[in-house]
Amino acid sequence: MLTNPEKCFIFKVPEGLSFELFHGFKEGDAVKPDSEYTDDGFAYYSFTSIEPGNYRYTLSGKGFYSMLCSLYLSEKKLNEKTVYSVDPGKIAGNGFEPSDAVIRKYTDEVYENVAVSDDETWKELDPLFVTPSFSGNKARHEFTSQKELESFLKEHISAEKDSYLFVLAQTGKLNYDLPAVVFTKTDISACRDLKDAAEKVRNNGKITVHYQAQIHGNEPASGEAALMYIKKLVSDDAFRNNLLEKINLYVIPRMNPDGSEVFKRNESAQNINMNRDYLSVKTDEVKGSIMIAKAFDPFVIIDAHEYTVENANEEGPYNDVLMHTSGVINKGMDAVKSEADIMWSCFKELKKHGLRACGYPDLNGKGGGATIGGVNPVCASTYFGLNGAFGFLVESRGIYDGRFTWKRRLSAQHYTVGRIIDYAAENADHIRNTVFKERDRLVKTGSPDAPDTDFVLECVLSKDDSNALVWARQTFNLATGELLNDDKDYKLYYYDKAVRKRTCARKYYFPKGESFEEELRRLLSIHEIAFSETEENYKASVRQYTGSYESAELSDIKQVCFPKGAIIVPMDQINANFAAYLFEPDLTDSNNPTLPTACAGIIPCDNGVFPIYRV
């Protein structure tokens, strides 16, 4: 056996694994062991000249999870704990686990001081920590399978519990069902289909909440937390009865079953990111999500995700939840600020439970800081807010985390989503009135006799302190877990500064008989955008788009004849924003300007001329 001289640090690793140690969390040379030894199924790597500091080590091997781990070696640790056991665990091989990804592990000190996730914390949620991921027969980083999810729903859902199970679609690759659970006091057990059920529910006069999760397959806490919330509703009759006296709710617990099985973000039949598909709607899963929303007309939308663990930084915030609202710049400020009130309420709720929240970071690099509202209309939370509804992105800290902080992530999701839903129930009248007011604004803005207003094509954070939310953000030493800074005046801003804009259209005109007509009609139908059609040889005085998808212009008014007739989209409708975000050819996603416009996937540009006309 290896001897253990003073200042010797030994790693104990299962045989069959590749192990390497490096200086620093992010950059630094490899540290070679002074000696190696194997005994009784383990390899021992001895470092006799190692100094205190920050290190990282990697683990990989056939049949094992791969890991990138941060390690803080203090003088005390070197003196007291000289044999350090590391074991990533063996892959189960059943799918629904990060078998191809590298799991990222923080230092022990971060888990002890910053990201506690043990059996004693949040004991009040123990009755909910019974979803399939807690079955006890899982590998170390294995999660709920689709079969387990569907069995869980079938076991718990019944009309006696005011809950009804529907299937929205079949997934594009593995042909899984895409289940949704409707909770309502309205009896819909005899309804022939989802559309019939939705019509009956809408007639009960209550607002509806749409809650979907795990559209990215490698974000499992979002989906498992949705199962926890379902468990709470069916198990606590008093809670359910009180909630459903005020609202209706439906839950899509796993939007991406295919991606969940292979544990990948963008797995779909089209190999695209489904959370960038809400305007083009190429995937059946997103079509199902939009279809149920169009049927029930929810006034509050929750889109639950996880975000990426960054354990390579030596210091920074550790936020359990990042949020933003749907508050796009082309939405009325009353609606945007009402959304922000709910987000603020979530921050305070999380703080009560020892969890940390913040606004989503500004991703475009033009403004910096954190955001309140979103800008990306191809993402679910922002898309659903385009017709006046309240939308929320909720992300726990979990991508590449394996199951290291599993209960913490689930608790963060549960308290955030629960607060949004409770707020909706407590303030249903205010939400209803705000949504109606915003929809009325949309209709009036697009009416032929309305004064000119602008539609913003690209925006940034203005950093206007008068509109900012002020929140405390803590920064930690991500080696020792010590608090470095408690910023009591950290500001969250709106995307409220226009970079490019264009006068709002009153009507869009498209010539019939073009190659894109079928696709145009498909999207008008999916988004429920009202339109009319003309006879052949229709003439109108209109302006035409020219230029490119990066920079378009409008021609002078001219008389245009549409030989085969025209499709006309009026903008005095509640779905006007859907039309504008689809048809403005040079609209930029302000979070990611490199993404193509939605229009680029629908309407061709021939020699700098678009077959799009407007007044």
Coordinates of C-alpha atoms in Angstrom, one line a residue:
M1 CA 0.0 0.0 0.0
L2 CA 1.0 3.6 -0.4
T3 CA 2.5 5.3 2.6
N4 CA 1.0 8.6 3.6
P5 CA 3.8 11.1 4.4
E6 CA 3.1 14.6 5.6
K7 CA 1.6 16.8 2.9
C8 CA 0.7 13.8 0.8
F9 CA -2.8 13.9 -0.9
I10 CA -4.1 10.7 -2.3
F11 CA -7.1 10.3 -4.7
K12 CA -8.9 7.0 -4.5
V13 CA -10.6 6.2 -7.9
P14 CA -12.4 3.1 -9.1
E15 CA -10.3 1.0 -11.5
G16 CA -11.2 1.5 -15.2
L17 CA -11.4 5.3 -14.9
S18 CA -9.1 7.8 -16.4
F19 CA -8.2 10.4 -13.8
E20 CA -6.3 13.7 -14.4
L21 CA -5.6 16.6 -12.0
F22 CA -4.9 20.2 -13.1
H23 CA -4.0 23.5 -11.5
G24 CA -6.9 26.0 -11.5
F25 CA -10.6 25.7 -12.1
K26 CA -10.4 26.8 -15.8
E27 CA -6.8 27.0 -16.9
G28 CA -3.6 25.5 -15.7
D29 CA -1.2 22.7 -16.3
A30 CA -1.6 19.1 -15.5
V31 CA -0.3 17.9 -12.1
K32 CA 1.4 14.5 -12.4
P33 CA 1.1 12.1 -9.5
D34 CA 4.3 11.1 -7.7
S35 CA 3.1 7.5 -7.6
E36 CA 0.2 5.2 -8.6
Y37 CA -1.0 2.0 -7.0
T38 CA -4.0 -0.3 -7.5
D39 CA -5.6 -2.4 -4.8
D40 CA -8.9 -4.2 -4.4
G41 CA -10.6 -2.6 -7.4
F42 CA -9.3 1.0 -6.8
A43 CA -6.5 3.1 -8.2
Y44 CA -4.6 5.4 -5.8
Y45 CA -2.9 8.5 -7.1
S46 CA -0.4 10.0 -4.7
F47 CA 0.7 13.7 -4.8
T48 CA 3.4 14.3 -2.2
S49 CA 4.4 17.9 -3.2
I50 CA 1.0 19.4 -3.8
E51 CA 0.3 22.9 -2.5
P52 CA -2.9 24.6 -1.3
G53 CA -5.0 26.2 -4.0
N54 CA -7.7 25.7 -6.6
Y55 CA -7.6 22.5 -8.8
R56 CA -9.8 20.6 -11.2
Y57 CA -9.8 17.0 -12.0
T58 CA -11.5 14.9 -14.7
L59 CA -13.0 11.4 -14.6
S60 CA -14.0 9.3 -17.6
G61 CA -14.2 5.7 -18.5
K62 CA -16.3 3.2 -20.3
G63 CA -19.6 2.5 -18.4
F64 CA -19.0 5.5 -16.0
Y65 CA -20.3 9.0 -16.0
S66 CA -17.8 11.6 -17.1
M67 CA -17.1 14.5 -14.7
L68 CA -15.2 17.8 -14.5
C69 CA -14.8 18.6 -10.8
S70 CA -13.5 21.6 -8.9
L71 CA -11.4 21.0 -5.9
Y72 CA -10.2 23.5 -3.3
L73 CA -7.2 22.2 -1.3
S74 CA -6.8 24.3 1.8
E75 CA -3.9 23.9 4.2
K76 CA -6.3 22.3 6.7
K77 CA -7.6 19.8 4.1
L78 CA -4.1 18.8 3.2
N79 CA -3.3 18.2 6.9
E80 CA -6.5 16.5 7.9
K81 CA -7.9 14.6 4.8
T82 CA -5.3 13.0 2.8
V83 CA -7.3 10.2 1.1
Y84 CA -10.0 11.6 -1.2
S85 CA -12.5 9.2 -2.7
V86 CA -13.9 10.1 -6.1
D87 CA -16.4 8.0 -7.9
P88 CA -18.7 9.3 -10.7
G89 CA -20.9 6.2 -10.6
K90 CA -21.8 3.8 -13.3
I91 CA -24.2 4.6 -16.2
A92 CA -27.4 2.6 -16.1
G93 CA -27.7 2.5 -19.8
N94 CA -31.5 3.0 -19.9
G95 CA -31.5 6.5 -21.3
F96 CA -32.7 9.6 -19.3
E97 CA -29.3 10.2 -17.9
P98 CA -26.2 12.3 -19.0
S99 CA -24.3 9.3 -20.5
D100 CA -22.6 11.5 -23.2
A101 CA -22.3 14.8 -21.3
V102 CA -19.6 15.9 -18.8
I103 CA -21.2 16.4 -15.4
R104 CA -19.8 19.5 -13.6
K105 CA -19.1 19.4 -9.8
Y106 CA -18.4 22.4 -7.6
T107 CA -16.0 22.2 -4.6
D108 CA -17.2 20.5 -1.5
E109 CA -17.2 23.9 0.2
V110 CA -19.7 25.3 -2.2
Y111 CA -22.1 22.4 -1.6
E112 CA -21.6 22.9 2.2
N113 CA -22.0 26.7 2.3
V114 CA -23.8 27.9 -0.8
A115 CA -25.8 25.1 -2.4
V116 CA -27.0 22.9 0.4
S117 CA -29.2 20.1 -0.9
D118 CA -29.8 17.6 1.8
D119 CA -32.6 15.6 3.4
E120 CA -33.1 18.1 6.2
T121 CA -33.7 21.2 4.1
W122 CA -37.2 21.9 2.8
K123 CA -38.7 19.1 4.9
E124 CA -42.2 20.5 4.1
L125 CA -41.7 19.2 0.6
D126 CA -41.0 15.6 1.7
P127 CA -44.5 14.4 0.7
L128 CA -43.8 15.6 -2.8
F129 CA -40.3 14.1 -3.1
V130 CA -42.0 10.8 -4.2
T131 CA -42.1 11.3 -7.9
P132 CA -40.4 8.6 -10.1
S133 CA -36.9 10.0 -9.8
F134 CA -37.0 9.1 -6.1
S135 CA -37.9 5.5 -6.7
G136 CA -34.6 4.3 -5.2
N137 CA -33.7 2.1 -8.1
K138 CA -31.9 4.8 -10.1
A139 CA -28.3 5.1 -11.1
R140 CA -26.4 8.0 -9.5
H141 CA -27.4 10.5 -12.2
E142 CA -30.4 8.8 -13.7
F143 CA -33.8 10.5 -14.0
T144 CA -37.4 9.7 -14.7
S145 CA -38.1 7.7 -17.9
Q146 CA -41.0 8.5 -20.1
K147 CA -42.7 5.2 -19.2
E148 CA -42.4 6.1 -15.5
L149 CA -43.8 9.6 -16.2
E150 CA -46.8 8.3 -18.1
S151 CA -47.5 5.6 -15.4
F152 CA -47.3 8.3 -12.7
L153 CA -49.9 10.4 -14.5
K154 CA -52.2 7.5 -15.1
E155 CA -52.0 6.5 -11.5
H156 CA -52.7 10.0 -10.1
I157 CA -55.1 11.6 -12.6
S158 CA -58.9 11.2 -12.2
A159 CA -62.0 13.2 -12.5
E160 CA -62.5 12.7 -8.7
K161 CA -59.4 14.8 -8.3
D162 CA -60.6 17.4 -10.8
S163 CA -57.9 16.3 -13.2
Y164 CA -58.1 15.0 -16.8
L165 CA -55.3 13.5 -19.0
F166 CA -55.0 14.4 -22.7
V167 CA -52.4 13.6 -25.4
L168 CA -51.3 16.6 -27.5
A169 CA -49.1 14.9 -30.1
Q170 CA -46.7 12.1 -30.8
T171 CA -43.0 13.0 -30.6
G172 CA -41.2 13.2 -33.9
K173 CA -38.5 10.6 -33.4
L174 CA -39.5 8.0 -30.8
N175 CA -43.3 8.3 -31.1
Y176 CA -43.9 9.0 -27.4
D177 CA -47.1 10.5 -26.3
L178 CA -47.0 14.2 -25.3
P179 CA -49.3 14.3 -22.3
A180 CA -51.1 17.2 -20.7
V181 CA -53.1 17.3 -17.5
V182 CA -56.0 19.7 -17.2
F183 CA -57.2 20.7 -13.7
T184 CA -60.6 22.4 -13.4
K185 CA -63.8 22.3 -11.4
T186 CA -65.7 22.0 -14.7
D187 CA -66.6 18.4 -15.4
I188 CA -65.1 17.6 -18.8
S189 CA -65.1 13.8 -18.4
A190 CA -67.7 13.4 -21.2
C191 CA -66.0 15.8 -23.7
R192 CA -65.2 14.1 -26.9
D193 CA -61.8 15.8 -27.4
L194 CA -59.5 18.5 -26.1
K195 CA -61.1 21.2 -28.1
D196 CA -64.5 20.4 -26.8
A197 CA -63.1 20.3 -23.2
A198 CA -61.4 23.6 -23.7
E199 CA -64.5 25.3 -24.9
K200 CA -66.4 24.1 -21.8
V201 CA -63.6 25.2 -19.5
R202 CA -63.4 28.6 -21.1
N203 CA -67.1 29.1 -20.4
N204 CA -66.6 28.8 -16.6
G205 CA -65.4 32.4 -16.5
K206 CA -62.1 31.7 -14.7
I207 CA -58.7 32.6 -16.1
T208 CA -56.5 29.6 -17.1
V209 CA -52.8 29.1 -16.4
H210 CA -50.5 27.2 -18.9
Y211 CA -47.5 25.4 -17.3
Q212 CA -45.1 23.6 -19.5
A213 CA -41.7 22.1 -18.7
Q214 CA -38.5 20.4 -20.1
I215 CA -38.7 21.5 -23.7
H216 CA -34.9 20.9 -23.5
G217 CA -34.2 17.2 -22.8
N218 CA -31.2 17.9 -20.5
E219 CA -33.1 20.1 -18.0
P220 CA -34.7 17.4 -15.9
A221 CA -35.6 19.4 -12.7
S222 CA -38.1 21.4 -14.7
G223 CA -40.1 18.3 -15.7
E224 CA -39.8 16.6 -12.3
A225 CA -41.0 19.7 -10.5
A226 CA -44.1 19.7 -12.7
L227 CA -44.8 16.1 -11.5
M228 CA -44.3 17.4 -8.0
Y229 CA -46.9 20.1 -8.5
I230 CA -49.3 17.6 -10.0
K231 CA -48.7 15.4 -6.9
K232 CA -49.5 18.3 -4.7
L233 CA -52.8 19.1 -6.5
V234 CA -54.1 15.5 -6.4
S235 CA -52.9 14.8 -2.8
D236 CA -54.1 18.0 -1.1
D237 CA -57.8 18.3 -1.6
A238 CA -58.2 21.5 0.4
F239 CA -55.4 23.2 -1.6
R240 CA -56.7 22.0 -4.9
N241 CA -60.3 23.0 -4.2
N242 CA -59.3 26.5 -3.1
L243 CA -57.1 27.0 -6.1
L244 CA -59.6 25.7 -8.7
E245 CA -62.4 27.9 -7.3
K246 CA -60.4 30.8 -8.8
I247 CA -58.5 29.5 -11.8
N248 CA -58.1 26.6 -14.3
L249 CA -54.7 25.1 -14.9
Y250 CA -53.1 22.7 -17.3
V251 CA -49.6 21.1 -17.1
I252 CA -47.4 19.7 -19.8
P253 CA -44.8 18.1 -17.6
R254 CA -42.3 17.1 -20.4
M255 CA -42.3 18.9 -23.7
N256 CA -39.4 17.0 -25.2
P257 CA -39.6 13.2 -24.3
D258 CA -37.3 12.4 -27.2
G259 CA -34.6 14.7 -25.9
S260 CA -35.1 13.6 -22.4
E261 CA -34.3 10.0 -23.3
V262 CA -31.0 10.8 -25.0
F263 CA -30.5 13.7 -22.6
K264 CA -29.9 16.3 -25.2
R265 CA -31.1 19.9 -25.5
N266 CA -32.2 20.0 -29.1
E267 CA -33.3 16.5 -29.9
S268 CA -36.3 16.5 -32.2
A269 CA -37.2 15.0 -35.6
Q270 CA -35.9 18.2 -37.2
N271 CA -32.8 18.4 -34.9
I272 CA -33.7 22.0 -33.9
N273 CA -34.0 23.8 -30.7
M274 CA -37.8 23.5 -30.0
N275 CA -37.7 26.6 -27.8
R276 CA -36.8 28.6 -31.0
D277 CA -39.7 27.1 -32.9
Y278 CA -42.7 29.1 -31.7
L279 CA -43.1 31.2 -34.8
S280 CA -42.0 28.7 -37.5
V281 CA -43.6 25.7 -35.8
K282 CA -41.7 22.9 -37.5
T283 CA -42.1 20.4 -34.7
D284 CA -45.2 18.5 -33.7
E285 CA -44.4 19.1 -30.0
V286 CA -44.4 22.8 -30.3
K287 CA -47.6 22.7 -32.5
G288 CA -49.2 20.7 -29.6
S289 CA -48.2 23.3 -27.1
I290 CA -49.6 26.1 -29.2
M291 CA -52.7 24.1 -30.0
I292 CA -53.7 23.7 -26.4
A293 CA -53.0 27.3 -25.6
K294 CA -55.1 28.5 -28.5
A295 CA -57.9 26.2 -27.3
F296 CA -57.9 27.3 -23.6
D297 CA -56.6 30.9 -24.1
P298 CA -54.5 31.0 -20.9
F299 CA -53.8 34.4 -19.4
V300 CA -50.7 33.2 -17.5
I301 CA -47.9 31.1 -19.1
I302 CA -45.1 29.4 -17.3
D303 CA -42.2 27.9 -19.3
A304 CA -39.9 25.9 -16.9
H305 CA -36.2 25.3 -17.8
E306 CA -32.8 24.8 -16.3
Y307 CA -29.6 26.8 -17.0
T308 CA -26.0 25.9 -17.2
V309 CA -23.7 25.2 -14.3
E310 CA -20.4 27.1 -14.6
N311 CA -18.0 25.6 -12.1
A312 CA -14.9 26.9 -13.8
N313 CA -15.3 30.4 -12.4
E314 CA -13.4 31.2 -9.2
E315 CA -16.1 33.7 -8.0
G316 CA -19.6 34.8 -9.1
P317 CA -23.2 34.6 -8.1
Y318 CA -25.0 31.3 -7.4
N319 CA -28.6 31.9 -8.3
D320 CA -31.0 29.1 -7.8
V321 CA -33.5 30.6 -10.3
L322 CA -33.2 32.9 -13.2
M323 CA -36.4 34.5 -14.5
H324 CA -37.7 36.9 -17.0
T325 CA -41.2 37.9 -18.1
S326 CA -42.6 38.0 -21.6
G327 CA -42.4 41.8 -21.5
V328 CA -41.3 42.6 -25.0
I329 CA -40.9 46.2 -26.1
N330 CA -43.9 45.9 -28.4
K331 CA -46.1 45.2 -25.4
G332 CA -48.0 47.8 -23.4
M333 CA -46.1 49.0 -20.3
D334 CA -49.1 48.3 -18.0
A335 CA -49.0 44.6 -18.9
V336 CA -45.2 44.5 -18.7
K337 CA -45.1 46.0 -15.2
S338 CA -47.9 43.8 -14.0
E339 CA -45.8 40.8 -15.1
A340 CA -42.8 42.3 -13.2
D341 CA -44.8 42.4 -10.0
I342 CA -45.3 38.7 -10.2
M343 CA -41.6 38.1 -10.8
W344 CA -40.8 40.3 -7.9
S345 CA -43.2 38.2 -5.7
C346 CA -41.3 35.1 -6.8
F347 CA -38.0 36.5 -5.7
K348 CA -39.3 37.3 -2.3
E349 CA -40.9 33.8 -2.0
L350 CA -37.6 32.1 -2.8
K351 CA -35.7 34.3 -0.3
K352 CA -38.1 33.1 2.4
H353 CA -37.0 29.5 1.7
G354 CA -33.3 30.2 1.6
L355 CA -33.0 30.3 -2.2
R356 CA -31.6 33.0 -4.5
A357 CA -33.2 34.4 -7.6
C358 CA -32.2 37.0 -10.2
G359 CA -33.3 38.3 -13.6
Y360 CA -32.0 36.6 -16.7
P361 CA -28.6 38.0 -17.9
D362 CA -28.5 40.3 -20.9
L363 CA -27.2 38.0 -23.6
N364 CA -26.6 40.5 -26.5
G365 CA -23.6 42.2 -24.9
K366 CA -24.9 45.6 -25.8
G367 CA -26.3 46.6 -22.4
G368 CA -25.0 44.3 -19.7
G369 CA -26.7 43.6 -16.4
A370 CA -29.9 41.5 -15.9
T371 CA -33.3 41.7 -17.5
I372 CA -36.9 41.8 -16.5
G373 CA -38.6 41.2 -19.8
G374 CA -37.7 38.9 -22.7
V375 CA -37.1 39.8 -26.3
N376 CA -37.2 36.6 -28.2
P377 CA -40.6 35.9 -29.8
V378 CA -39.6 32.5 -31.0
C379 CA -39.3 31.3 -27.3
A380 CA -42.4 30.0 -25.5
S381 CA -42.6 32.4 -22.6
T382 CA -42.3 35.5 -24.9
Y383 CA -44.3 34.1 -27.7
F384 CA -47.3 33.4 -25.6
G385 CA -47.2 37.0 -24.2
L386 CA -47.5 38.5 -27.7
N387 CA -51.3 38.6 -27.4
G388 CA -51.4 40.2 -24.0
A389 CA -51.0 37.2 -21.7
F390 CA -48.6 37.1 -18.8
G391 CA -45.5 35.0 -19.6
F392 CA -42.7 33.7 -17.4
L393 CA -39.4 31.9 -18.0
V394 CA -38.3 30.0 -14.9
E395 CA -34.8 28.4 -14.9
S396 CA -33.2 26.5 -12.1
R397 CA -29.4 26.0 -12.0
G398 CA -29.1 22.5 -13.3
I399 CA -27.6 21.7 -16.8
Y400 CA -24.5 19.5 -16.3
D401 CA -25.3 19.2 -12.6
G402 CA -26.3 15.6 -12.6
R403 CA -28.2 15.0 -9.4
F404 CA -25.8 16.8 -7.1
T405 CA -28.3 19.5 -6.0
W406 CA -31.4 17.6 -7.0
K407 CA -33.7 18.5 -4.1
R408 CA -32.5 22.1 -4.2
R409 CA -33.3 22.5 -7.8
L410 CA -36.7 20.9 -7.4
S411 CA -37.5 23.1 -4.4
A412 CA -36.5 26.2 -6.4
Q413 CA -38.7 25.2 -9.3
H414 CA -41.6 24.3 -7.0
Y415 CA -41.6 27.5 -4.9
T416 CA -41.3 29.7 -8.0
V417 CA -44.0 28.0 -10.1
G418 CA -46.2 27.7 -7.0
R419 CA -45.9 31.4 -6.3
I420 CA -46.8 32.4 -9.9
I421 CA -49.9 30.1 -9.8
D422 CA -50.9 31.4 -6.4
Y423 CA -50.5 35.0 -7.5
A424 CA -52.7 34.3 -10.5
A425 CA -55.4 32.8 -8.3
E426 CA -55.2 35.7 -5.8
N427 CA -55.2 38.4 -8.4
A428 CA -57.3 36.8 -11.2
D429 CA -59.5 39.9 -11.7
H430 CA -56.5 42.2 -12.1
I431 CA -54.8 39.8 -14.6
R432 CA -58.0 39.4 -16.6
N433 CA -58.5 43.2 -16.8
T434 CA -54.8 43.8 -17.7
V435 CA -54.9 41.2 -20.5
F436 CA -58.1 42.6 -21.9
K437 CA -56.7 46.1 -21.8
E438 CA -53.6 45.0 -23.7
R439 CA -55.6 43.2 -26.3
D440 CA -57.8 46.3 -26.7
R441 CA -54.6 48.3 -27.2
L442 CA -53.4 45.8 -29.9
V443 CA -56.6 46.1 -31.8
K444 CA -56.7 49.9 -31.7
T445 CA -53.1 50.2 -32.7
G446 CA -53.7 48.2 -35.8
S447 CA -57.0 49.9 -36.8
P448 CA -56.9 51.9 -40.1
D449 CA -57.7 55.2 -38.5
A450 CA -55.3 54.9 -35.5
P451 CA -52.4 57.4 -35.2
D452 CA -49.0 56.1 -36.3
T453 CA -47.1 54.1 -33.7
D454 CA -43.8 52.3 -34.0
F455 CA -43.1 48.6 -34.1
V456 CA -39.6 47.9 -32.7
L457 CA -37.4 45.6 -34.7
E458 CA -34.4 45.5 -32.4
C459 CA -33.9 46.8 -28.9
V460 CA -31.4 46.8 -26.0
L461 CA -31.5 47.5 -22.3
S462 CA -31.8 51.3 -21.7
K463 CA -30.5 51.0 -18.1
D464 CA -33.1 53.6 -17.1
D465 CA -33.0 53.5 -13.3
S466 CA -36.5 54.9 -13.0
N467 CA -37.8 51.7 -14.5
A468 CA -35.4 49.3 -12.8
L469 CA -36.1 46.7 -10.2
V470 CA -33.6 46.8 -7.4
W471 CA -32.7 43.4 -5.8
A472 CA -29.8 42.0 -3.7
R473 CA -27.4 39.8 -5.6
Q474 CA -24.8 37.9 -3.7
T475 CA -21.4 36.9 -5.1
F476 CA -19.4 34.0 -3.7
N477 CA -15.9 32.6 -3.7
L478 CA -16.7 29.4 -5.7
A479 CA -13.7 27.7 -4.1
T480 CA -14.3 28.3 -0.4
G481 CA -18.0 29.1 -0.6
E482 CA -17.5 32.3 1.3
L483 CA -19.7 35.4 0.6
L484 CA -17.7 38.0 -1.2
N485 CA -20.3 40.7 -1.9
D486 CA -23.9 41.3 -1.0
D487 CA -25.0 43.9 -3.5
K488 CA -28.2 45.4 -2.1
D489 CA -28.6 47.7 -5.2
Y490 CA -28.3 45.2 -8.1
K491 CA -30.6 46.5 -10.9
L492 CA -32.7 44.6 -13.3
Y493 CA -33.7 46.5 -16.5
Y494 CA -36.3 46.2 -19.3
Y495 CA -35.4 45.9 -23.0
D496 CA -37.0 49.3 -23.6
K497 CA -34.6 51.2 -25.9
A498 CA -35.3 50.8 -29.6
V499 CA -32.3 50.4 -31.9
R500 CA -34.4 50.0 -35.1
K501 CA -38.1 50.5 -35.6
R502 CA -40.7 50.9 -38.3
T503 CA -44.2 52.3 -38.3
C504 CA -46.8 49.7 -37.4
A505 CA -48.6 48.1 -40.4
R506 CA -52.4 48.3 -40.7
K507 CA -52.6 45.5 -43.2
Y508 CA -50.2 43.0 -44.8
Y509 CA -50.8 41.8 -48.4
F510 CA -49.4 38.6 -50.0
P511 CA -50.0 37.6 -53.6
K512 CA -51.8 34.3 -54.0
G513 CA -50.3 31.6 -56.2
E514 CA -46.8 32.0 -54.9
S515 CA -44.6 29.0 -53.8
F516 CA -44.9 30.1 -50.1
E517 CA -48.7 30.3 -50.1
E518 CA -49.2 26.8 -48.5
E519 CA -46.7 27.6 -45.7
L520 CA -48.2 31.0 -45.2
R521 CA -51.7 29.5 -44.8
R522 CA -50.3 26.9 -42.4
L523 CA -48.8 29.5 -40.1
L524 CA -51.8 31.8 -40.2
S525 CA -54.0 28.8 -39.1
I526 CA -51.6 27.7 -36.3
H527 CA -51.3 31.2 -34.9
E528 CA -55.0 31.9 -35.4
I529 CA -54.2 35.1 -37.3
A530 CA -57.3 36.4 -39.0
F531 CA -57.1 37.1 -42.7
S532 CA -59.3 37.6 -45.8
E533 CA -58.9 36.8 -49.5
T534 CA -59.7 38.7 -52.6
E535 CA -60.7 37.8 -56.1
E536 CA -58.4 37.7 -59.1
N537 CA -56.9 40.9 -60.5
Y538 CA -57.3 42.7 -57.2
K539 CA -55.7 46.1 -57.1
A540 CA -54.5 48.1 -54.1
S541 CA -52.3 51.1 -53.3
V542 CA -49.5 49.6 -51.1
R543 CA -45.9 49.8 -50.2
Q544 CA -43.5 46.9 -50.8
Y545 CA -40.6 45.6 -48.8
T546 CA -37.1 45.6 -50.4
G547 CA -33.6 45.0 -49.2
S548 CA -32.6 42.0 -47.2
Y549 CA -33.4 40.0 -44.0
E550 CA -30.8 42.1 -42.2
S551 CA -32.0 45.5 -43.4
A552 CA -35.3 46.1 -45.2
E553 CA -37.0 49.2 -46.5
L554 CA -40.4 50.2 -47.7
S555 CA -41.0 51.5 -51.2
D556 CA -43.2 54.5 -51.9
I557 CA -46.9 53.9 -52.3
K558 CA -47.7 52.3 -55.6
Q559 CA -50.6 50.7 -57.4
V560 CA -50.2 46.9 -57.4
C561 CA -52.3 44.3 -59.2
F562 CA -52.5 40.8 -57.7
P563 CA -53.4 38.6 -60.7
K564 CA -54.5 35.6 -58.7
G565 CA -55.8 37.6 -55.8
A566 CA -54.3 38.5 -52.5
I567 CA -54.3 37.3 -48.9
I568 CA -54.8 40.2 -46.6
V569 CA -53.9 40.2 -42.9
P570 CA -55.5 43.1 -41.0
M571 CA -53.7 44.3 -37.9
D572 CA -56.7 45.4 -35.8
Q573 CA -56.8 42.0 -34.1
I574 CA -55.5 40.6 -30.8
N575 CA -53.0 38.3 -32.7
A576 CA -51.5 41.3 -34.5
N577 CA -48.1 40.9 -32.8
F578 CA -47.8 37.3 -34.1
A579 CA -48.3 38.6 -37.6
A580 CA -45.8 41.4 -37.2
Y581 CA -43.1 39.1 -35.8
L582 CA -43.7 36.7 -38.6
F583 CA -43.8 39.2 -41.5
E584 CA -41.4 42.0 -40.7
P585 CA -38.4 40.7 -42.8
D586 CA -35.6 42.3 -40.8
L587 CA -36.8 41.8 -37.3
T588 CA -33.9 40.9 -35.1
D589 CA -33.9 38.6 -32.0
S590 CA -32.1 41.1 -29.7
N591 CA -30.8 38.2 -27.5
N592 CA -29.2 36.4 -30.5
P593 CA -28.9 38.6 -33.6
T594 CA -27.3 35.8 -35.5
L595 CA -30.5 33.8 -35.7
P596 CA -32.5 34.2 -38.9
T597 CA -35.8 36.0 -38.9
A598 CA -39.0 34.0 -38.8
C599 CA -39.8 35.7 -42.1
A600 CA -36.6 34.1 -43.7
G601 CA -38.2 30.7 -43.3
I602 CA -41.4 31.7 -44.9
I603 CA -41.1 34.4 -47.5
P604 CA -38.4 34.4 -50.2
C605 CA -36.3 37.4 -51.1
D606 CA -35.6 37.6 -54.9
N607 CA -33.0 40.1 -55.9
G608 CA -33.6 42.3 -53.0
V609 CA -37.4 42.3 -53.4
F610 CA -39.9 40.7 -51.0
P611 CA -43.4 39.7 -52.1
I612 CA -44.7 41.4 -49.0
Y613 CA -46.9 44.5 -49.2
R614 CA -48.5 46.7 -46.6
V615 CA -50.4 49.8 -45.8

